[in-house]
Short mmCIF file of C-alpha atoms and ligand atoms in Angstrom, two decimals:
data_model
loop_
_atom_site.label_atom_id
_atom_site.label_comp_id
_atom_site.label_asym_id
_atom_site.label_seq_id
_atom_site.Cartn_x
_atom_site.Cartn_y
_atom_site.Cartn_z
CA MET A 195 2.05 -25.04 13.94
CA ASP A 196 -1.41 -23.81 12.92
CA ILE A 197 -2.48 -23.24 9.35
CA PHE A 198 -5.50 -21.54 7.83
CA VAL A 199 -7.66 -23.45 5.36
CA ILE A 200 -9.72 -21.04 3.26
CA ARG A 201 -12.37 -21.95 0.69
CA GLY A 202 -12.63 -18.78 -1.33
CA GLY A 203 -15.05 -17.10 -3.70
CA LYS A 204 -17.72 -16.07 -1.21
CA PRO A 205 -18.64 -12.37 -0.86
CA LEU A 206 -18.32 -11.34 2.81
CA SER A 207 -21.09 -9.38 4.45
CA GLY A 208 -22.14 -8.22 7.88
CA SER A 209 -20.29 -6.42 10.63
CA CYS A 210 -17.51 -7.14 13.13
CA ARG A 211 -15.71 -5.10 15.76
CA VAL A 212 -12.14 -3.85 15.50
CA SER A 213 -9.72 -4.52 18.39
CA GLY A 214 -7.35 -2.16 20.20
CA ALA A 215 -4.28 -1.09 18.22
CA LYS A 216 -1.19 -3.30 18.71
CA ASN A 217 1.08 -0.42 17.74
CA ALA A 218 -0.47 1.82 20.38
CA ILE A 219 -0.59 -0.81 23.14
CA LEU A 220 3.11 -1.72 22.91
CA PRO A 221 4.40 1.85 23.54
CA ALA A 222 1.73 2.28 26.24
CA MET A 223 3.05 -0.82 28.01
CA ALA A 224 6.58 0.58 27.75
CA ALA A 225 5.41 3.91 29.18
CA SER A 226 4.22 2.12 32.34
CA LEU A 227 7.92 1.86 33.33
CA LEU A 228 7.89 5.64 33.84
CA ALA A 229 4.99 5.59 36.30
CA GLU A 230 5.20 5.58 40.12
CA GLY A 231 1.75 3.91 40.23
CA PRO A 232 -0.26 1.32 38.30
CA VAL A 233 -1.05 1.82 34.62
CA GLU A 234 -4.21 0.22 33.28
CA ILE A 235 -4.65 -0.12 29.53
CA VAL A 236 -8.23 -0.79 28.37
CA GLY A 237 -9.15 -2.49 25.08
CA VAL A 238 -6.23 -4.89 24.80
CA PRO A 239 -6.72 -7.89 22.48
CA VAL A 240 -4.95 -11.19 22.99
CA LEU A 241 -1.97 -10.87 20.63
CA ARG A 242 1.37 -12.66 20.73
CA ASP A 243 3.34 -9.41 20.69
CA ILE A 244 1.38 -8.13 23.68
CA SER A 245 2.05 -11.23 25.75
CA THR A 246 5.72 -11.07 24.70
CA PHE A 247 5.89 -7.46 25.87
CA GLY A 248 4.23 -8.50 29.12
CA LYS A 249 6.97 -11.11 29.62
CA LEU A 250 9.61 -8.44 28.98
CA LEU A 251 8.07 -6.13 31.59
CA GLY A 252 7.95 -9.09 33.98
CA ILE A 253 11.70 -9.61 33.50
CA LEU A 254 12.17 -5.91 34.29
CA GLY A 255 10.33 -6.36 37.59
CA SER A 256 6.79 -5.22 36.70
CA GLU A 257 3.67 -7.14 37.61
CA VAL A 258 1.49 -7.55 34.52
CA THR A 259 -2.06 -8.89 34.84
CA ARG A 260 -4.78 -9.36 32.27
CA GLY A 261 -8.38 -8.75 33.27
CA PHE A 262 -11.66 -7.11 32.29
CA ASP A 263 -13.08 -3.74 33.27
CA ALA A 264 -16.67 -3.18 34.47
CA SER A 265 -17.96 -3.21 30.89
CA GLY A 266 -16.20 -6.52 30.19
CA THR A 267 -13.50 -4.94 28.00
CA GLU A 268 -10.13 -6.67 28.06
CA THR A 269 -7.51 -4.82 30.08
CA VAL A 270 -3.85 -5.12 31.01
CA ARG A 271 -2.74 -3.75 34.38
CA ILE A 272 0.93 -3.05 34.99
CA VAL A 273 2.48 -2.28 38.37
CA ASN A 274 6.17 -1.51 38.55
CA GLY A 275 8.06 -3.54 41.10
CA PRO A 276 11.59 -2.89 42.29
CA VAL A 277 13.41 -3.16 38.97
CA SER A 278 15.13 -6.53 39.13
CA SER A 279 16.88 -6.21 35.80
CA MET A 280 17.55 -3.47 33.28
CA GLU A 281 18.06 -5.98 30.53
CA ALA A 282 15.87 -6.78 27.54
CA PRO A 283 17.26 -10.20 26.59
CA TYR A 284 18.06 -11.32 23.04
CA GLU A 285 15.67 -14.27 23.10
CA LEU A 286 12.76 -11.84 23.59
CA VAL A 287 13.96 -8.94 21.48
CA LYS A 288 14.64 -11.18 18.46
CA THR A 289 10.96 -12.14 18.41
CA MET A 290 9.67 -8.60 18.88
CA ARG A 291 11.57 -5.54 17.73
CA ALA A 292 9.24 -3.24 19.63
CA SER A 293 11.17 -4.31 22.78
CA VAL A 294 13.45 -1.37 21.93
CA LEU A 295 10.65 0.82 23.36
CA VAL A 296 11.81 0.08 26.92
CA LEU A 297 15.12 1.86 26.25
CA GLY A 298 13.86 5.42 26.69
CA PRO A 299 11.74 4.75 29.80
CA LEU A 300 14.47 2.71 31.59
CA LEU A 301 17.04 5.43 30.93
CA ALA A 302 14.71 8.21 32.04
CA ARG A 303 13.55 6.47 35.21
CA TYR A 304 16.62 4.47 36.30
CA GLY A 305 19.55 5.93 34.37
CA ARG A 306 20.55 2.71 32.67
CA ALA A 307 19.40 0.01 30.24
CA ARG A 308 20.84 -3.00 28.46
CA ILE A 309 18.87 -3.91 25.36
CA SER A 310 19.72 -6.60 22.86
CA LEU A 311 20.30 -4.84 19.55
CA PRO A 312 17.25 -5.95 17.57
CA GLY A 313 18.34 -7.91 14.52
CA GLY A 314 16.78 -7.35 11.15
CA CYS A 315 13.50 -8.93 10.26
CA ALA A 316 11.75 -10.19 7.14
CA ILE A 317 10.90 -6.70 5.92
CA GLY A 318 14.23 -5.00 6.42
CA ALA A 319 17.33 -4.17 8.46
CA ARG A 320 15.32 -2.05 10.91
CA PRO A 321 18.25 -0.14 12.49
CA ILE A 322 17.75 1.94 15.65
CA ASP A 323 20.45 4.56 15.04
CA GLN A 324 17.88 7.38 15.31
CA HIS A 325 16.77 6.16 18.74
CA LEU A 326 20.38 6.03 19.99
CA ARG A 327 21.47 9.35 18.49
CA GLY A 328 18.42 11.08 20.00
CA LEU A 329 19.07 9.62 23.46
CA GLU A 330 22.73 10.65 23.22
CA HIS A 331 21.53 14.21 22.53
CA LEU A 332 19.66 13.97 25.84
CA GLY A 333 22.89 13.01 27.60
CA ALA A 334 22.88 9.22 27.48
CA LYS A 335 26.12 7.33 26.89
CA THR A 336 25.62 4.29 24.67
CA SER A 337 27.93 1.47 23.67
CA LEU A 338 27.53 -1.86 21.89
CA SER A 339 28.91 -5.01 23.47
CA GLU A 340 28.15 -8.64 22.60
CA GLY A 341 25.11 -7.63 20.59
CA TYR A 342 23.68 -5.55 23.41
CA ILE A 343 23.22 -1.78 23.57
CA GLU A 344 24.38 -0.54 26.96
CA ALA A 345 23.07 2.92 27.84
CA THR A 346 23.66 4.98 30.97
CA THR A 347 23.04 8.53 32.18
CA ASP A 348 23.16 10.46 35.45
CA ARG A 349 20.07 12.38 34.43
CA LEU A 350 18.69 13.02 30.95
CA LYS A 351 18.67 16.68 29.96
CA GLY A 352 16.22 18.24 27.49
CA ALA A 353 17.68 18.97 24.04
CA SER A 354 16.70 19.55 20.41
CA VAL A 355 16.56 16.34 18.36
CA ARG A 356 15.94 16.27 14.61
CA PHE A 357 15.26 12.84 13.13
CA ASP A 358 16.88 12.05 9.78
CA MET A 359 13.69 10.28 8.75
CA LYS A 360 10.23 9.75 10.23
CA THR A 361 10.52 6.96 12.77
CA VAL A 362 7.46 5.88 14.75
CA THR A 363 9.12 4.04 17.63
CA GLY A 364 12.07 6.44 17.50
CA THR A 365 9.66 9.32 18.15
CA GLU A 366 7.90 7.31 20.86
CA ASN A 367 11.16 6.34 22.60
CA LEU A 368 12.37 9.95 22.67
CA MET A 369 9.00 11.29 23.84
CA MET A 370 9.04 8.88 26.79
CA ALA A 371 12.68 9.62 27.65
CA ALA A 372 12.12 13.39 27.47
CA ALA A 373 9.07 13.22 29.74
CA LEU A 374 11.33 12.78 32.81
CA ALA A 375 14.38 14.66 31.49
CA GLU A 376 15.51 17.93 33.08
CA GLY A 377 14.33 20.81 30.89
CA THR A 378 12.69 21.02 27.48
CA THR A 379 13.10 18.70 24.50
CA VAL A 380 12.03 19.57 20.95
CA LEU A 381 11.62 16.64 18.54
CA SER A 382 11.78 17.82 14.92
CA ASN A 383 10.78 15.72 11.88
CA ALA A 384 8.78 13.68 14.39
CA ALA A 385 6.45 10.88 13.25
CA GLN A 386 2.79 11.96 13.10
CA GLU A 387 1.12 8.55 13.31
CA PRO A 388 -2.07 8.41 15.44
CA GLU A 389 -0.32 5.84 17.66
CA VAL A 390 2.23 8.54 18.60
CA CYS A 391 -0.67 10.80 19.63
CA ASP A 392 -2.26 7.97 21.59
CA LEU A 393 0.98 7.55 23.56
CA ALA A 394 1.14 11.31 24.17
CA CYS A 395 -2.41 11.14 25.59
CA LEU A 396 -1.36 8.45 28.05
CA LEU A 397 1.80 10.33 29.03
CA ARG A 398 -0.24 13.50 29.66
CA ALA A 399 -2.65 11.46 31.81
CA MET A 400 0.43 10.36 33.78
CA GLY A 401 1.38 14.03 34.28
CA ALA A 402 3.74 14.66 31.37
CA ASP A 403 3.89 18.07 29.69
CA ILE A 404 3.75 17.34 25.94
CA GLU A 405 2.41 19.35 23.02
CA GLY A 406 2.61 19.15 19.24
CA ASP A 407 2.05 15.39 18.96
CA GLY A 408 0.48 14.72 15.58
CA THR A 409 2.62 17.43 13.99
CA ASP A 410 6.26 17.06 12.94
CA GLU A 411 7.45 19.07 15.96
CA ILE A 412 6.77 17.80 19.48
CA VAL A 413 7.76 19.81 22.59
CA ILE A 414 8.19 17.94 25.87
CA ARG A 415 8.89 19.76 29.14
CA GLY A 416 10.39 17.30 31.61
CA VAL A 417 8.73 16.74 35.00
CA GLN A 418 10.04 15.16 38.21
CA THR A 419 7.75 12.14 38.41
CA LEU A 420 4.89 10.52 36.52
CA LYS A 421 1.92 8.81 38.13
CA GLY A 422 -0.16 5.80 37.16
CA ALA A 423 -3.14 6.26 34.81
CA ARG A 424 -5.98 4.45 33.04
CA HIS A 425 -5.85 4.57 29.24
CA GLU A 426 -8.40 3.47 26.67
CA VAL A 427 -6.28 2.59 23.70
CA MET A 428 -7.24 3.63 20.15
CA ALA A 429 -8.77 1.23 17.64
CA ASP A 430 -6.42 -0.62 15.31
CA ARG A 431 -6.64 1.28 12.03
CA ILE A 432 -4.62 -1.41 10.21
CA GLU A 433 -6.83 -4.28 11.37
CA ALA A 434 -9.90 -2.20 10.46
CA ALA A 435 -8.55 -1.48 6.98
CA THR A 436 -7.67 -5.16 6.52
CA LEU A 437 -11.22 -6.21 7.41
CA LEU A 438 -12.71 -3.60 5.05
CA LEU A 439 -10.46 -4.90 2.27
CA ALA A 440 -11.80 -8.42 2.97
CA GLY A 441 -15.22 -7.04 2.03
CA ALA A 442 -13.95 -5.17 -1.02
CA ILE A 443 -11.81 -8.01 -2.44
CA THR A 444 -14.70 -10.52 -2.20
CA GLY A 445 -17.28 -8.12 -3.66
CA GLY A 446 -19.18 -7.99 -0.39
CA ASP A 447 -20.58 -5.47 2.06
CA VAL A 448 -18.69 -5.21 5.35
CA THR A 449 -19.00 -2.85 8.31
CA VAL A 450 -16.20 -2.56 10.86
CA GLU A 451 -17.58 -1.28 14.19
CA GLY A 452 -15.22 0.94 16.14
CA ALA A 453 -13.11 1.87 13.10
CA ASN A 454 -12.15 5.55 13.15
CA SER A 455 -12.28 6.91 9.60
CA ARG A 456 -10.33 9.99 10.74
CA TYR A 457 -7.14 7.88 10.85
CA MET A 458 -7.82 5.88 7.69
CA GLY A 459 -8.16 8.60 5.05
CA ALA A 460 -5.40 7.44 2.71
CA VAL A 461 -6.70 3.86 2.54
CA LEU A 462 -10.38 4.83 2.31
CA ASP A 463 -9.56 7.25 -0.54
CA LYS A 464 -7.82 4.45 -2.46
CA LEU A 465 -10.75 2.12 -1.81
CA ARG A 466 -13.12 4.72 -3.27
CA GLU A 467 -10.75 5.30 -6.24
CA SER A 468 -10.88 1.55 -6.90
CA GLY A 469 -14.65 1.70 -7.26
CA ALA A 470 -15.71 0.50 -3.83
CA GLU A 471 -18.34 2.46 -1.94
CA VAL A 472 -17.16 3.62 1.49
CA TYR A 473 -19.49 5.02 4.14
CA GLU A 474 -19.02 6.30 7.66
CA THR A 475 -21.62 4.60 9.85
CA ASP A 476 -22.60 5.46 13.40
CA GLY A 477 -19.39 4.40 15.16
CA GLY A 478 -17.73 2.57 12.30
CA VAL A 479 -16.89 2.36 8.61
CA ARG A 480 -18.66 0.35 5.90
CA THR A 481 -17.44 -0.66 2.45
CA LYS A 482 -19.34 -2.30 -0.38
CA ARG A 483 -18.09 -3.38 -3.82
CA ALA A 484 -20.34 -4.64 -6.54
CA GLY A 485 -18.73 -3.59 -9.82
CA ALA A 486 -15.22 -4.13 -11.24
CA ILE A 487 -12.12 -3.37 -9.18
CA ARG A 488 -10.43 -0.39 -10.81
CA SER A 489 -6.63 -0.68 -10.75
CA VAL A 490 -5.11 2.25 -8.84
CA ASN A 491 -1.54 3.24 -7.97
CA VAL A 492 -0.29 3.29 -4.38
CA LYS A 493 2.83 4.80 -2.86
CA THR A 494 3.43 4.17 0.85
CA ALA A 495 4.48 7.12 3.00
CA PRO A 496 4.67 8.19 6.64
CA TYR A 497 1.31 9.26 8.13
CA PRO A 498 -0.94 10.74 6.84
CA GLY A 499 0.21 9.02 3.65
CA PHE A 500 -0.76 5.47 2.64
CA PRO A 501 0.46 3.20 5.48
CA THR A 502 3.19 0.69 4.66
CA ASP A 503 1.33 -1.74 6.94
CA MET A 504 -1.49 -1.85 4.37
CA GLN A 505 0.69 -2.24 1.26
CA ALA A 506 0.65 -6.05 1.13
CA GLN A 507 -3.11 -6.26 1.72
CA PHE A 508 -3.88 -3.65 -0.93
CA MET A 509 -1.63 -5.46 -3.42
CA ALA A 510 -3.75 -8.59 -3.00
CA TYR A 511 -6.80 -6.49 -3.86
CA MET A 512 -5.10 -4.99 -6.92
CA CYS A 513 -4.29 -8.49 -8.23
CA LEU A 514 -7.95 -8.60 -9.30
CA GLY A 515 -7.95 -5.08 -10.76
CA ASP A 516 -9.13 -4.23 -14.27
CA GLY A 517 -5.77 -2.86 -15.42
CA PHE A 518 -2.30 -1.99 -14.14
CA SER A 519 -1.47 -0.87 -10.60
CA ILE A 520 1.96 0.49 -9.62
CA ILE A 521 2.71 -0.07 -5.94
CA SER A 522 5.76 1.67 -4.46
CA GLU A 523 7.06 0.77 -1.00
CA THR A 524 9.09 3.72 0.26
CA ILE A 525 9.43 2.81 3.96
CA PHE A 526 11.00 -0.65 4.12
CA GLU A 527 13.53 -2.15 1.74
CA ASN A 528 12.16 -5.68 1.60
CA ARG A 529 8.42 -5.60 2.04
CA PHE A 530 7.42 -7.60 -1.05
CA MET A 531 7.73 -11.08 0.46
CA HIS A 532 4.05 -11.71 -0.34
CA VAL A 533 4.64 -11.25 -4.10
CA ALA A 534 6.06 -14.73 -4.76
CA GLU A 535 3.14 -16.31 -2.88
CA LEU A 536 0.52 -14.23 -4.72
CA ARG A 537 2.15 -15.23 -8.03
CA ARG A 538 1.53 -18.88 -7.09
CA MET A 539 -2.19 -18.06 -7.13
CA GLY A 540 -1.91 -16.69 -10.67
CA ALA A 541 -1.29 -13.02 -9.85
CA GLY A 542 0.54 -10.96 -12.49
CA ILE A 543 3.16 -9.02 -10.50
CA ASP A 544 6.57 -7.78 -11.61
CA VAL A 545 8.93 -6.26 -9.04
CA SER A 546 11.75 -3.85 -9.77
CA GLY A 547 13.50 -2.42 -6.72
CA ASN A 548 10.89 -0.96 -4.37
CA THR A 549 8.18 -0.90 -7.04
CA ALA A 550 5.71 -3.65 -7.97
CA ALA A 551 3.71 -3.54 -11.22
CA VAL A 552 0.48 -5.47 -10.73
CA LYS A 553 -1.45 -6.50 -13.86
CA GLY A 554 -4.93 -7.44 -12.73
CA VAL A 555 -6.22 -10.92 -13.65
CA PRO A 556 -9.86 -12.09 -13.81
CA LYS A 557 -9.37 -14.56 -10.99
CA LEU A 558 -6.91 -16.05 -8.52
CA SER A 559 -6.66 -19.79 -7.81
CA GLY A 560 -6.32 -21.23 -4.34
CA ALA A 561 -2.92 -22.74 -3.45
CA PRO A 562 -0.75 -23.73 -0.46
CA LEU A 563 1.06 -20.54 0.65
CA MET A 564 3.75 -19.61 3.17
CA ALA A 565 3.34 -16.57 5.43
CA THR A 566 6.58 -14.65 6.02
CA ASP A 567 5.65 -11.63 8.11
CA LEU A 568 2.65 -10.13 9.82
CA ARG A 569 1.13 -8.05 7.05
CA ALA A 570 2.16 -10.40 4.24
CA SER A 571 0.15 -13.10 6.05
CA ALA A 572 -2.93 -10.86 6.00
CA SER A 573 -2.39 -10.28 2.29
CA LEU A 574 -2.42 -14.04 1.60
CA VAL A 575 -5.60 -14.50 3.65
CA LEU A 576 -7.35 -11.79 1.63
CA ALA A 577 -6.23 -13.37 -1.63
CA GLY A 578 -7.45 -16.77 -0.41
CA LEU A 579 -10.88 -15.33 0.45
CA ALA A 580 -11.25 -14.06 -3.13
CA ALA A 581 -9.62 -17.01 -4.93
CA ALA A 582 -11.48 -19.90 -6.53
CA GLY A 583 -10.82 -23.12 -4.67
CA THR A 584 -8.96 -23.87 -1.46
CA THR A 585 -5.99 -21.95 -0.05
CA GLU A 586 -3.83 -23.13 2.85
CA VAL A 587 -1.73 -20.49 4.59
CA PHE A 588 1.17 -21.97 6.58
CA ARG A 589 3.09 -20.31 9.47
CA ILE A 590 0.18 -18.14 10.57
CA TYR A 591 1.97 -17.55 13.84
CA HIS A 592 3.14 -14.45 11.97
CA LEU A 593 -0.49 -13.36 11.73
CA ASP A 594 -1.20 -14.02 15.40
CA ARG A 595 1.35 -11.34 16.30
CA GLY A 596 -0.98 -8.58 15.18
CA TYR A 597 -4.48 -9.94 14.58
CA ASP A 598 -6.74 -11.17 17.38
CA LEU A 599 -8.29 -14.42 16.09
CA LEU A 600 -8.78 -13.00 12.60
CA GLU A 601 -10.49 -16.20 11.48
CA ASN A 602 -13.33 -15.66 13.96
CA LYS A 603 -14.01 -12.16 12.66
CA LEU A 604 -13.90 -13.36 9.07
CA CYS A 605 -16.22 -16.30 9.85
CA SER A 606 -18.69 -13.85 11.40
CA LEU A 607 -18.69 -12.14 7.99
CA GLY A 608 -19.49 -15.43 6.22
CA ALA A 609 -15.99 -16.51 5.23
CA ASP A 610 -15.23 -20.22 4.93
CA ILE A 611 -11.96 -20.22 6.90
CA GLU A 612 -10.74 -22.49 9.65
CA ARG A 613 -7.61 -22.83 11.75
CA VAL A 614 -6.23 -26.36 11.79
CA LYS A 615 -3.14 -27.94 13.29
CA GLU A 616 -0.43 -28.57 10.68
C1 EPZ B 129 6.60 1.04 13.39
O1 EPZ B 129 7.83 0.35 13.24
C2 EPZ B 129 5.53 -0.04 13.42
N1 EPZ B 129 5.73 -0.91 14.57
C3 EPZ B 129 5.57 -0.83 12.11
O2 EPZ B 129 4.50 -1.77 12.15
C4 EPZ B 129 5.34 0.13 10.95
O3 EPZ B 129 5.44 -0.58 9.75
C5 EPZ B 129 6.41 1.25 10.99
O4 EPZ B 129 6.37 1.91 12.28
C6 EPZ B 129 6.19 2.29 9.91
O5 EPZ B 129 4.93 2.86 10.05
C7 EPZ B 129 5.37 -0.47 15.80
O6 EPZ B 129 4.85 0.63 15.97
C8 EPZ B 129 5.58 -1.42 16.95
P1 EPZ B 129 10.10 3.20 11.77
P2 EPZ B 129 9.23 1.15 13.45
O7 EPZ B 129 11.12 3.45 12.80
O8 EPZ B 129 9.03 2.24 14.42
C9 EPZ B 129 14.14 3.46 9.26
C10 EPZ B 129 3.50 -3.86 11.89
O9 EPZ B 129 3.30 -4.53 10.88
N2 EPZ B 129 14.80 3.71 10.55
O10 EPZ B 129 8.98 4.18 11.60
O11 EPZ B 129 10.28 0.14 13.71
C11 EPZ B 129 13.54 2.07 9.16
O12 EPZ B 129 14.52 1.14 8.73
C12 EPZ B 129 4.84 -3.17 12.09
O13 EPZ B 129 2.67 -3.67 12.83
C13 EPZ B 129 16.18 3.93 10.58
O14 EPZ B 129 16.86 3.88 9.55
O15 EPZ B 129 9.44 1.76 12.01
C14 EPZ B 129 12.44 2.27 8.15
O16 EPZ B 129 13.00 2.21 6.86
C15 EPZ B 129 5.81 -3.52 10.98
N3 EPZ B 129 16.77 4.16 11.78
C16 EPZ B 129 11.94 3.68 8.42
O17 EPZ B 129 13.00 4.33 9.14
C17 EPZ B 129 16.06 4.21 12.95
O18 EPZ B 129 16.68 4.44 14.01
C18 EPZ B 129 10.66 3.77 9.27
O19 EPZ B 129 10.85 2.94 10.39
C19 EPZ B 129 14.67 3.99 12.91
C20 EPZ B 129 14.05 3.75 11.69
#
């Protein structure tokens, strides 16, 4: 297994380009199951989750090919074949929970699906009750047998669905299912994340009738068929924010080309509150930090609130704050796995329930660290970049799920980081 070796203490500077958003590409790949023709997704980085999803679509009978468009941008082209299987197998689903996103499209297009019930993961139980209840409202019959969800329907019928809580993939699954249902579906208390809107754009390009995406009420009028489409996926707002934080935590000056500040307001506001300068550049976002890091409080929330996917990275930054920072994680029940590792670097963090109290320290010391989940890994890398001495981050396969060769981007900003074989 690969590890990162980081020699910290160097301010990062310069610019790098953000990649396409993992959490927009995965639902877009799922949506291809709805299309009668090829779907081409443009701006697709090489990420483990994306190749895993490609394998899943292959099992379901699709032909998935990577390539480049005329401008040399990475693409993924998906052509549905005769569906050879309706099953998303356990060995795939257990490595990538987003596999649940094929449930809605398979039901809508073929009337049946057999999906391994995703187990929990490092950050929480991650149930899918909202997905199942919503699909049942649209007329699906679901049952659980041998760890698999079996779902069938003659034809999905539009209905009103109110989610008990904001669920990103729950909203996406229901939007895709409703696109081919008979009649109108209204999703209330829908997730408003930009990735939901990005999926709605693709579905509209395929011929779906969807409005209200980006608000908490989405109306979908079912159509008979959906055609293939070409879709330029949105930039990854979490990768962009992580790279900006790499500049802020090291006291540098970093520009992320392609970052869309419109989707990053909550994080950019907290960066400014902490004393960093944040500028919109022509086609990107720049952050610069010269003075002290002011400790600020953060509470994660569904979009447009502070994203839970940035909580671990921001905590690393607050470890070097000038006072106390209270960080509350309201989305997942176990998303503080990075705390124990940060403590090993000398961070002053006390956790009580879903709240972490971070007392800033003058410096962190490099140490051997263990990554546990995707965003916790990014948090440890950021801490290593700022720490005095050498940090080794083990199990960075977690990181490779959602960051496209992060070490290359950080090296281009002057970081001393290398990937070595364990
Ligand atoms: C998506 O996960 C993202 N993944 C996550 O990103 C992200 O952290 C999360 O949304 C929140 O923004 C993808 O888009 C592929 P949820 P998702 O359903 O959809 C509870 C990353 O690092 N819930 O919005 O699985 C759930 O337990 C990943 O890129 C139910 O109880 O998250 C959680 O507490 C991590 N029942 C809350 O809702 C359900 O049926 C929000 O979960 C569904 C969700």
